[in-house]
mmCIF file of C-alpha atoms in Angstrom:
data_model
loop_
_atom_site.group_PDB
_atom_site.id
_atom_site.type_symbol
_atom_site.label_atom_id
_atom_site.label_comp_id
_atom_site.label_asym_id
_atom_site.label_seq_id
_atom_site.Cartn_x
_atom_site.Cartn_y
_atom_site.Cartn_z
ATOM 1 C CA MET A 15 -0.253 -39.988 2.994
ATOM 2 C CA ALA A 16 0.635 -38.849 -0.433
ATOM 3 C CA ALA A 17 2.535 -35.251 -0.654
ATOM 4 C CA ALA A 18 0.302 -32.492 -1.773
ATOM 5 C CA ARG A 19 0.574 -31.353 -5.130
ATOM 6 C CA THR A 20 2.726 -28.145 -5.459
ATOM 7 C CA LEU A 21 2.529 -25.303 -7.892
ATOM 8 C CA GLU A 22 5.514 -26.462 -9.710
ATOM 9 C CA GLU A 23 3.831 -29.946 -10.444
ATOM 10 C CA ASN A 24 0.566 -28.167 -11.597
ATOM 11 C CA PRO A 25 1.274 -24.790 -13.042
ATOM 12 C CA GLY A 26 -2.275 -24.718 -14.392
ATOM 13 C CA LEU A 27 -3.740 -24.427 -10.677
ATOM 14 C CA LEU A 28 -6.458 -21.696 -10.726
ATOM 15 C CA GLY A 29 -6.115 -19.295 -7.857
ATOM 16 C CA PRO A 30 -9.004 -17.333 -6.041
ATOM 17 C CA THR A 31 -9.279 -14.934 -8.839
ATOM 18 C CA GLY A 32 -10.153 -17.856 -11.363
ATOM 19 C CA ARG A 33 -6.872 -17.310 -13.289
ATOM 20 C CA PRO A 34 -3.879 -19.704 -13.540
ATOM 21 C CA LEU A 35 -1.569 -19.074 -10.387
ATOM 22 C CA PRO A 36 1.833 -18.010 -11.393
ATOM 23 C CA ILE A 37 4.693 -18.915 -9.282
ATOM 24 C CA PHE A 38 6.459 -15.616 -8.170
ATOM 25 C CA PRO A 39 10.224 -16.023 -7.978
ATOM 26 C CA ASP A 40 12.068 -14.934 -4.713
ATOM 27 C CA PRO A 41 13.240 -11.275 -5.331
ATOM 28 C CA GLU A 42 17.080 -10.752 -6.211
ATOM 29 C CA PRO A 43 19.095 -9.360 -3.167
ATOM 30 C CA LEU A 44 19.894 -5.737 -3.672
ATOM 31 C CA LEU A 45 23.560 -4.751 -3.801
ATOM 32 C CA THR A 46 22.740 -1.022 -3.395
ATOM 33 C CA HIS A 47 19.647 0.932 -2.059
ATOM 34 C CA GLY A 48 17.583 3.701 -3.444
ATOM 35 C CA PRO A 49 15.961 5.640 -5.305
ATOM 36 C CA ALA A 50 12.753 4.724 -3.635
ATOM 37 C CA ARG A 51 9.827 3.629 -5.711
ATOM 38 C CA ILE A 52 6.785 5.257 -4.315
ATOM 39 C CA ALA A 53 3.443 3.698 -4.028
ATOM 40 C CA ALA A 54 0.091 5.148 -2.840
ATOM 41 C CA VAL A 55 -2.246 2.586 -1.083
ATOM 42 C CA CYS A 56 -5.414 4.376 -1.864
ATOM 43 C CA ASN A 57 -9.171 3.885 -1.919
ATOM 44 C CA GLN A 58 -11.747 6.477 -0.965
ATOM 45 C CA LYS A 59 -13.862 3.883 0.941
ATOM 46 C CA GLY A 60 -12.740 3.421 4.530
ATOM 47 C CA GLY A 61 -12.370 -0.109 6.063
ATOM 48 C CA VAL A 62 -11.195 -1.841 2.911
ATOM 49 C CA GLY A 63 -7.547 -2.867 4.424
ATOM 50 C CA LYS A 64 -5.547 0.090 3.110
ATOM 51 C CA THR A 65 -3.499 0.401 6.465
ATOM 52 C CA THR A 66 -3.358 -3.288 7.181
ATOM 53 C CA THR A 67 -1.936 -3.653 3.613
ATOM 54 C CA THR A 68 0.501 -0.666 4.165
ATOM 55 C CA ILE A 69 2.073 -2.311 7.370
ATOM 56 C CA ASN A 70 2.050 -5.797 6.187
ATOM 57 C CA LEU A 71 3.228 -5.364 2.680
ATOM 58 C CA GLY A 72 6.049 -3.089 4.100
ATOM 59 C CA ALA A 73 7.182 -5.637 6.662
ATOM 60 C CA ALA A 74 7.063 -8.334 3.909
ATOM 61 C CA LEU A 75 9.228 -6.273 1.517
ATOM 62 C CA ALA A 76 11.683 -5.534 4.451
ATOM 63 C CA GLU A 77 12.153 -9.326 4.811
ATOM 64 C CA HIS A 78 13.258 -9.359 1.073
ATOM 65 C CA GLY A 79 16.141 -6.897 2.026
ATOM 66 C CA ARG A 80 14.209 -3.638 0.962
ATOM 67 C CA ARG A 81 14.362 -0.646 2.853
ATOM 68 C CA VAL A 82 10.935 0.574 3.378
ATOM 69 C CA LEU A 83 9.513 3.943 4.615
ATOM 70 C CA LEU A 84 5.729 4.125 5.620
ATOM 71 C CA VAL A 85 4.008 7.401 5.373
ATOM 72 C CA ASP A 86 0.778 7.714 7.652
ATOM 73 C CA PHE A 87 -1.152 10.148 5.542
ATOM 74 C CA ASP A 88 -4.412 9.640 7.401
ATOM 75 C CA PRO A 89 -5.485 11.981 10.189
ATOM 76 C CA GLN A 90 -6.747 8.823 12.068
ATOM 77 C CA GLY A 91 -3.211 7.882 12.528
ATOM 78 C CA ALA A 92 -4.095 4.041 12.097
ATOM 79 C CA LEU A 93 -0.858 3.276 10.529
ATOM 80 C CA SER A 94 1.138 4.706 13.342
ATOM 81 C CA VAL A 95 -1.051 2.826 16.078
ATOM 82 C CA GLY A 96 -0.686 -0.394 14.007
ATOM 83 C CA LEU A 97 3.227 -0.141 14.395
ATOM 84 C CA GLY A 98 2.863 0.573 18.289
ATOM 85 C CA ILE A 99 3.145 4.498 18.176
ATOM 86 C CA GLN A 100 0.668 6.648 20.019
ATOM 87 C CA PRO A 101 -0.264 9.363 17.717
ATOM 88 C CA HIS A 102 -1.413 11.891 20.374
ATOM 89 C CA GLU A 103 1.995 11.809 22.191
ATOM 90 C CA LEU A 104 3.770 12.894 18.977
ATOM 91 C CA ASP A 105 5.721 16.270 18.919
ATOM 92 C CA ALA A 106 6.325 16.228 15.298
ATOM 93 C CA THR A 107 4.129 14.489 12.357
ATOM 94 C CA VAL A 108 3.667 14.716 8.796
ATOM 95 C CA TYR A 109 1.551 17.601 9.424
ATOM 96 C CA ASN A 110 4.557 19.825 10.598
ATOM 97 C CA LEU A 111 6.503 18.236 7.843
ATOM 98 C CA LEU A 112 4.028 19.631 5.427
ATOM 99 C CA LEU A 113 3.561 23.125 6.875
ATOM 100 C CA GLU A 114 6.625 24.180 8.850
ATOM 101 C CA PRO A 115 9.470 25.613 6.750
ATOM 102 C CA GLY A 116 12.942 24.229 7.685
ATOM 103 C CA LEU A 117 11.547 20.911 9.226
ATOM 104 C CA THR A 118 12.678 17.905 7.084
ATOM 105 C CA ALA A 119 11.619 14.226 7.000
ATOM 106 C CA HIS A 120 14.634 13.165 8.866
ATOM 107 C CA ASP A 121 13.253 15.264 11.688
ATOM 108 C CA VAL A 122 9.891 13.517 11.792
ATOM 109 C CA LEU A 123 11.149 9.825 10.881
ATOM 110 C CA PHE A 124 10.710 7.024 13.470
ATOM 111 C CA LYS A 125 12.534 3.912 13.406
ATOM 112 C CA THR A 126 9.888 0.989 14.045
ATOM 113 C CA SER A 127 10.448 -2.361 15.655
ATOM 114 C CA VAL A 128 10.475 -3.983 12.257
ATOM 115 C CA ASP A 129 13.903 -4.331 10.865
ATOM 116 C CA GLY A 130 14.231 -2.208 7.726
ATOM 117 C CA VAL A 131 10.804 -0.432 8.265
ATOM 118 C CA ASP A 132 10.938 3.436 9.122
ATOM 119 C CA LEU A 133 7.652 5.571 9.752
ATOM 120 C CA LEU A 134 6.810 9.009 8.956
ATOM 121 C CA PRO A 135 3.849 9.132 11.691
ATOM 122 C CA SER A 136 0.432 11.157 11.662
ATOM 123 C CA ASN A 137 -2.284 12.247 13.888
ATOM 124 C CA ILE A 138 -5.466 14.398 14.021
ATOM 125 C CA ASP A 139 -3.402 17.612 13.453
ATOM 126 C CA LEU A 140 -3.180 16.305 9.806
ATOM 127 C CA SER A 141 -6.964 16.956 9.276
ATOM 128 C CA GLY A 142 -6.312 20.650 9.310
ATOM 129 C CA ALA A 143 -3.647 20.490 6.469
ATOM 130 C CA GLU A 144 -6.303 20.100 3.683
ATOM 131 C CA VAL A 145 -7.500 23.501 4.456
ATOM 132 C CA GLN A 146 -4.246 25.270 5.233
ATOM 133 C CA LEU A 147 -2.552 23.805 1.821
ATOM 134 C CA VAL A 148 -5.289 25.468 -0.231
ATOM 135 C CA HIS A 149 -3.316 28.623 -0.273
ATOM 136 C CA GLU A 150 0.078 27.176 -0.987
ATOM 137 C CA VAL A 151 1.881 27.468 -4.260
ATOM 138 C CA ALA A 152 2.032 24.203 -6.249
ATOM 139 C CA ARG A 153 -0.275 22.706 -3.323
ATOM 140 C CA GLU A 154 -0.571 19.284 -4.986
ATOM 141 C CA PHE A 155 3.283 18.883 -4.682
ATOM 142 C CA VAL A 156 3.854 19.787 -1.116
ATOM 143 C CA LEU A 157 4.294 16.019 0.062
ATOM 144 C CA GLY A 158 6.584 15.113 -3.112
ATOM 145 C CA ARG A 159 8.828 17.925 -2.128
ATOM 146 C CA ALA A 160 8.950 16.861 1.619
ATOM 147 C CA LEU A 161 9.768 13.345 0.612
ATOM 148 C CA GLN A 162 12.506 14.283 -1.903
ATOM 149 C CA PRO A 163 15.458 14.167 0.715
ATOM 150 C CA VAL A 164 14.891 10.700 1.813
ATOM 151 C CA ILE A 165 14.061 9.041 -1.573
ATOM 152 C CA PRO A 166 17.633 8.124 -1.838
ATOM 153 C CA ASP A 167 17.678 6.276 1.404
ATOM 154 C CA TYR A 168 14.934 3.680 0.711
ATOM 155 C CA ASP A 169 13.804 1.269 -1.913
ATOM 156 C CA VAL A 170 10.074 1.597 -1.513
ATOM 157 C CA ILE A 171 8.120 4.431 0.092
ATOM 158 C CA LEU A 172 4.234 3.338 0.907
ATOM 159 C CA ILE A 173 1.741 6.003 1.561
ATOM 160 C CA ASP A 174 -1.270 4.999 3.470
ATOM 161 C CA CYS A 175 -3.790 7.498 2.239
ATOM 162 C CA GLN A 176 -7.104 8.729 4.119
ATOM 163 C CA PRO A 177 -10.366 7.495 2.838
ATOM 164 C CA SER A 178 -11.050 10.370 0.564
ATOM 165 C CA LEU A 179 -10.251 11.928 -2.877
ATOM 166 C CA GLY A 180 -9.242 15.332 -1.373
ATOM 167 C CA LEU A 181 -6.026 17.377 -1.804
ATOM 168 C CA LEU A 182 -4.127 15.142 0.642
ATOM 169 C CA THR A 183 -4.689 11.937 -1.374
ATOM 170 C CA VAL A 184 -4.062 14.036 -4.660
ATOM 171 C CA ASN A 185 -0.782 15.160 -3.088
ATOM 172 C CA ALA A 186 0.051 11.331 -2.395
ATOM 173 C CA LEU A 187 -0.877 10.469 -6.031
ATOM 174 C CA ALA A 188 1.153 13.413 -7.554
ATOM 175 C CA CYS A 189 4.251 12.134 -6.018
ATOM 176 C CA ALA A 190 3.779 8.240 -6.444
ATOM 177 C CA ASP A 191 4.943 6.052 -9.212
ATOM 178 C CA GLY A 192 2.022 3.844 -8.837
ATOM 179 C CA VAL A 193 -1.241 3.330 -6.891
ATOM 180 C CA LEU A 194 -2.141 0.026 -5.193
ATOM 181 C CA VAL A 195 -5.829 -0.386 -4.381
ATOM 182 C CA PRO A 196 -7.162 -2.592 -1.414
ATOM 183 C CA LEU A 197 -10.646 -3.526 -2.515
ATOM 184 C CA GLU A 198 -12.973 -5.221 -0.045
ATOM 185 C CA CYS A 199 -14.862 -8.108 -1.633
ATOM 186 C CA GLU A 200 -18.343 -6.788 -1.121
ATOM 187 C CA TYR A 201 -20.509 -5.152 -3.571
ATOM 188 C CA PHE A 202 -20.635 -1.650 -2.446
ATOM 189 C CA ALA A 203 -16.864 -1.472 -2.351
ATOM 190 C CA LEU A 204 -17.034 -1.718 -6.135
ATOM 191 C CA ARG A 205 -19.198 1.258 -6.625
ATOM 192 C CA GLY A 206 -16.395 3.894 -5.794
ATOM 193 C CA VAL A 207 -13.835 2.296 -8.060
ATOM 194 C CA ALA A 208 -14.674 4.035 -11.137
ATOM 195 C CA LEU A 209 -14.623 7.571 -9.307
ATOM 196 C CA LEU A 210 -11.101 6.478 -7.940
ATOM 197 C CA MET A 211 -9.961 5.436 -11.451
ATOM 198 C CA GLU A 212 -11.102 8.713 -12.780
ATOM 199 C CA THR A 213 -9.112 10.661 -10.136
ATOM 200 C CA ILE A 214 -5.855 8.659 -11.034
ATOM 201 C CA ASP A 215 -6.453 9.376 -14.680
ATOM 202 C CA LYS A 216 -6.712 13.126 -14.038
ATOM 203 C CA VAL A 217 -3.686 13.060 -11.748
ATOM 204 C CA SER A 218 -1.768 11.216 -14.321
ATOM 205 C CA GLY A 219 -2.897 13.462 -17.250
ATOM 206 C CA ARG A 220 -2.509 16.779 -15.480
ATOM 207 C CA LEU A 221 0.135 16.544 -12.711
ATOM 208 C CA SER A 222 2.275 13.428 -12.876
ATOM 209 C CA PRO A 223 2.498 11.508 -16.044
ATOM 210 C CA LYS A 224 4.768 8.711 -14.499
ATOM 211 C CA LEU A 225 1.743 7.615 -12.215
ATOM 212 C CA GLN A 226 0.604 4.043 -13.181
ATOM 213 C CA MET A 227 -1.789 1.364 -11.692
ATOM 214 C CA ASP A 228 0.317 -0.850 -9.620
ATOM 215 C CA GLY A 229 -2.883 -3.248 -9.156
ATOM 216 C CA LEU A 230 -6.026 -3.856 -7.134
ATOM 217 C CA LEU A 231 -5.876 -6.061 -4.461
ATOM 218 C CA ALA A 232 -8.838 -8.199 -3.181
ATOM 219 C CA THR A 233 -9.108 -7.967 0.638
ATOM 220 C CA MET A 234 -11.343 -9.551 3.207
ATOM 221 C CA TYR A 235 -12.028 -12.490 0.893
ATOM 222 C CA ASP A 236 -13.972 -15.295 2.171
ATOM 223 C CA SER A 237 -14.124 -18.281 -0.260
ATOM 224 C CA ARG A 238 -16.982 -19.865 1.860
ATOM 225 C CA THR A 239 -19.577 -17.100 0.707
ATOM 226 C CA LEU A 240 -20.938 -16.932 -2.720
ATOM 227 C CA HIS A 241 -21.170 -12.966 -2.541
ATOM 228 C CA THR A 242 -17.322 -12.489 -2.101
ATOM 229 C CA ARG A 243 -16.606 -15.217 -4.916
ATOM 230 C CA GLU A 244 -18.997 -13.311 -7.263
ATOM 231 C CA VAL A 245 -17.713 -9.841 -6.237
ATOM 232 C CA LEU A 246 -13.919 -11.162 -6.910
ATOM 233 C CA ALA A 247 -15.126 -12.559 -10.287
ATOM 234 C CA GLY A 248 -16.579 -9.245 -11.179
ATOM 235 C CA VAL A 249 -13.543 -7.453 -10.289
ATOM 236 C CA VAL A 250 -11.328 -9.672 -12.392
ATOM 237 C CA LYS A 251 -13.808 -9.417 -15.122
ATOM 238 C CA GLY A 252 -13.734 -5.505 -15.240
ATOM 239 C CA PHE A 253 -10.116 -5.028 -14.500
ATOM 240 C CA GLY A 254 -8.386 -8.144 -15.900
ATOM 241 C CA ASP A 255 -4.531 -8.136 -15.329
ATOM 242 C CA LYS A 256 -4.864 -5.124 -12.925
ATOM 243 C CA VAL A 257 -6.049 -7.298 -10.330
ATOM 244 C CA PHE A 258 -3.308 -9.167 -8.046
ATOM 245 C CA HIS A 259 -3.263 -12.926 -8.120
ATOM 246 C CA THR A 260 -2.835 -12.701 -4.397
ATOM 247 C CA VAL A 261 -5.944 -12.411 -2.421
ATOM 248 C CA ILE A 262 -6.143 -11.489 1.339
ATOM 249 C CA ASN A 263 -8.384 -13.540 3.263
ATOM 250 C CA ARG A 264 -10.572 -12.290 6.051
ATOM 251 C CA THR A 265 -9.130 -13.206 9.503
ATOM 252 C CA VAL A 266 -9.311 -12.061 13.012
ATOM 253 C CA ARG A 267 -5.439 -12.177 13.148
ATOM 254 C CA PHE A 268 -5.008 -8.711 11.597
ATOM 255 C CA PRO A 269 -6.882 -6.779 14.149
ATOM 256 C CA ASP A 270 -4.989 -8.867 16.803
ATOM 257 C CA ALA A 271 -1.814 -7.709 15.100
ATOM 258 C CA THR A 272 -2.826 -4.108 15.160
ATOM 259 C CA VAL A 273 -3.708 -4.350 19.106
ATOM 260 C CA ALA A 274 -0.213 -5.519 19.543
ATOM 261 C CA GLY A 275 1.266 -2.808 17.321
ATOM 262 C CA GLU A 276 3.269 -5.067 14.977
ATOM 263 C CA PRO A 277 2.776 -6.646 11.476
ATOM 264 C CA ILE A 278 1.160 -9.971 11.084
ATOM 265 C CA THR A 279 4.677 -11.213 9.786
ATOM 266 C CA SER A 280 6.153 -11.059 13.060
ATOM 267 C CA PHE A 281 3.006 -11.187 15.403
ATOM 268 C CA ASP A 282 1.782 -14.747 13.843
ATOM 269 C CA PRO A 283 4.531 -15.405 11.169
ATOM 270 C CA THR A 284 3.115 -18.928 10.208
ATOM 271 C CA SER A 285 -0.474 -17.494 9.716
ATOM 272 C CA ASN A 286 -2.237 -17.648 6.475
ATOM 273 C CA GLY A 287 -2.412 -13.759 6.665
ATOM 274 C CA ALA A 288 1.486 -13.385 6.761
ATOM 275 C CA SER A 289 1.958 -15.844 3.981
ATOM 276 C CA SER A 290 -0.422 -13.797 1.759
ATOM 277 C CA TYR A 291 1.405 -10.705 2.412
ATOM 278 C CA ARG A 292 4.772 -12.442 1.757
ATOM 279 C CA GLU A 293 3.326 -13.733 -1.547
ATOM 280 C CA LEU A 294 1.978 -10.228 -2.422
ATOM 281 C CA ALA A 295 5.567 -8.790 -1.850
ATOM 282 C CA LYS A 296 6.918 -11.185 -4.305
ATOM 283 C CA GLU A 297 4.111 -10.325 -6.867
ATOM 284 C CA VAL A 298 4.443 -6.502 -6.268
ATOM 285 C CA LEU A 299 8.397 -6.785 -6.779
ATOM 286 C CA GLU A 300 7.857 -8.807 -9.947
ATOM 287 C CA ARG A 301 5.310 -6.388 -11.423
ATOM 288 C CA TRP A 302 7.582 -3.462 -10.620
ATOM 289 C CA ARG A 303 10.602 -5.437 -12.282
ATOM 290 C CA LEU A 304 8.583 -5.974 -15.388
ATOM 291 C CA SER A 305 7.212 -2.434 -15.511
ATOM 292 C CA ASP A 306 10.929 -1.100 -15.213
ATOM 293 C CA LEU A 307 11.843 -3.636 -18.082
ATOM 294 C CA ALA A 308 9.219 -2.091 -20.186
ATOM 295 C CA GLY A 309 10.487 1.300 -19.702
ATOM 296 C CA HIS A 310 8.498 2.666 -16.677
ATOM 297 C CA ALA A 311 11.235 3.012 -14.121
ATOM 298 C CA PRO A 312 10.549 5.185 -10.904
ATOM 299 C CA GLY A 313 10.714 8.816 -11.666
ATOM 300 C CA GLY A 314 10.809 8.388 -15.328
#
């Protein structure tokens, strides 16, 4: 049987987004680590793959030698659960870090079972932070101040935001260098994107000029259905190059991995889901490299 054509042999091959599929290079190994680039994984709609993306992109980046810190910034604590940690058993979480003077990120850090990946966990206590932060001075920058001491220790910090555009999400955006938006391939998921973009523009204009759009990630894609194909085509038509070439297909292996408390990259390393997130990691790192060359370095 003839060998399948590779991308190298057919660089004009179209990907799921309908655009020619680039070949993303393997990232260069790092000689030194830090300071971290911070990315907020954000969408005010729930159930679009934010937590799945944070866990699996983080694990895939770690496979490329990046030191990664994941921040669970959702009171549901799904990111913590997805890494095998029981939120209700925690003595100190991101909530304590935000509101208790003298506590540092190092006091709250967890080493996960994934090499190169650490976690700042969360639980339901965080739901009270929104109200308590209202009276804080510079309330939009509390998370950024809390993360400052650990930024030199990591290459990437990914913040898993809660499904809302409230004060906690604004905190995540205000300290981030970029925003990664997972977007479920169904019609109603599109309706809130304009509001999210408006919020990002406001934060960029009023609080953090460095904030930029890292990209929109199509999730829960099923090429067998006309609906998801049409939605993805509409996203690409509306947002163009802001849409990642990598697309995350719908699969039962993601919830299975969550139950097991580990990333898909270790739970089922040869699965399509693991391959997709490894490809996304290469695409994200290449986008960041090109952004740095264009003069948008982290913190700049």
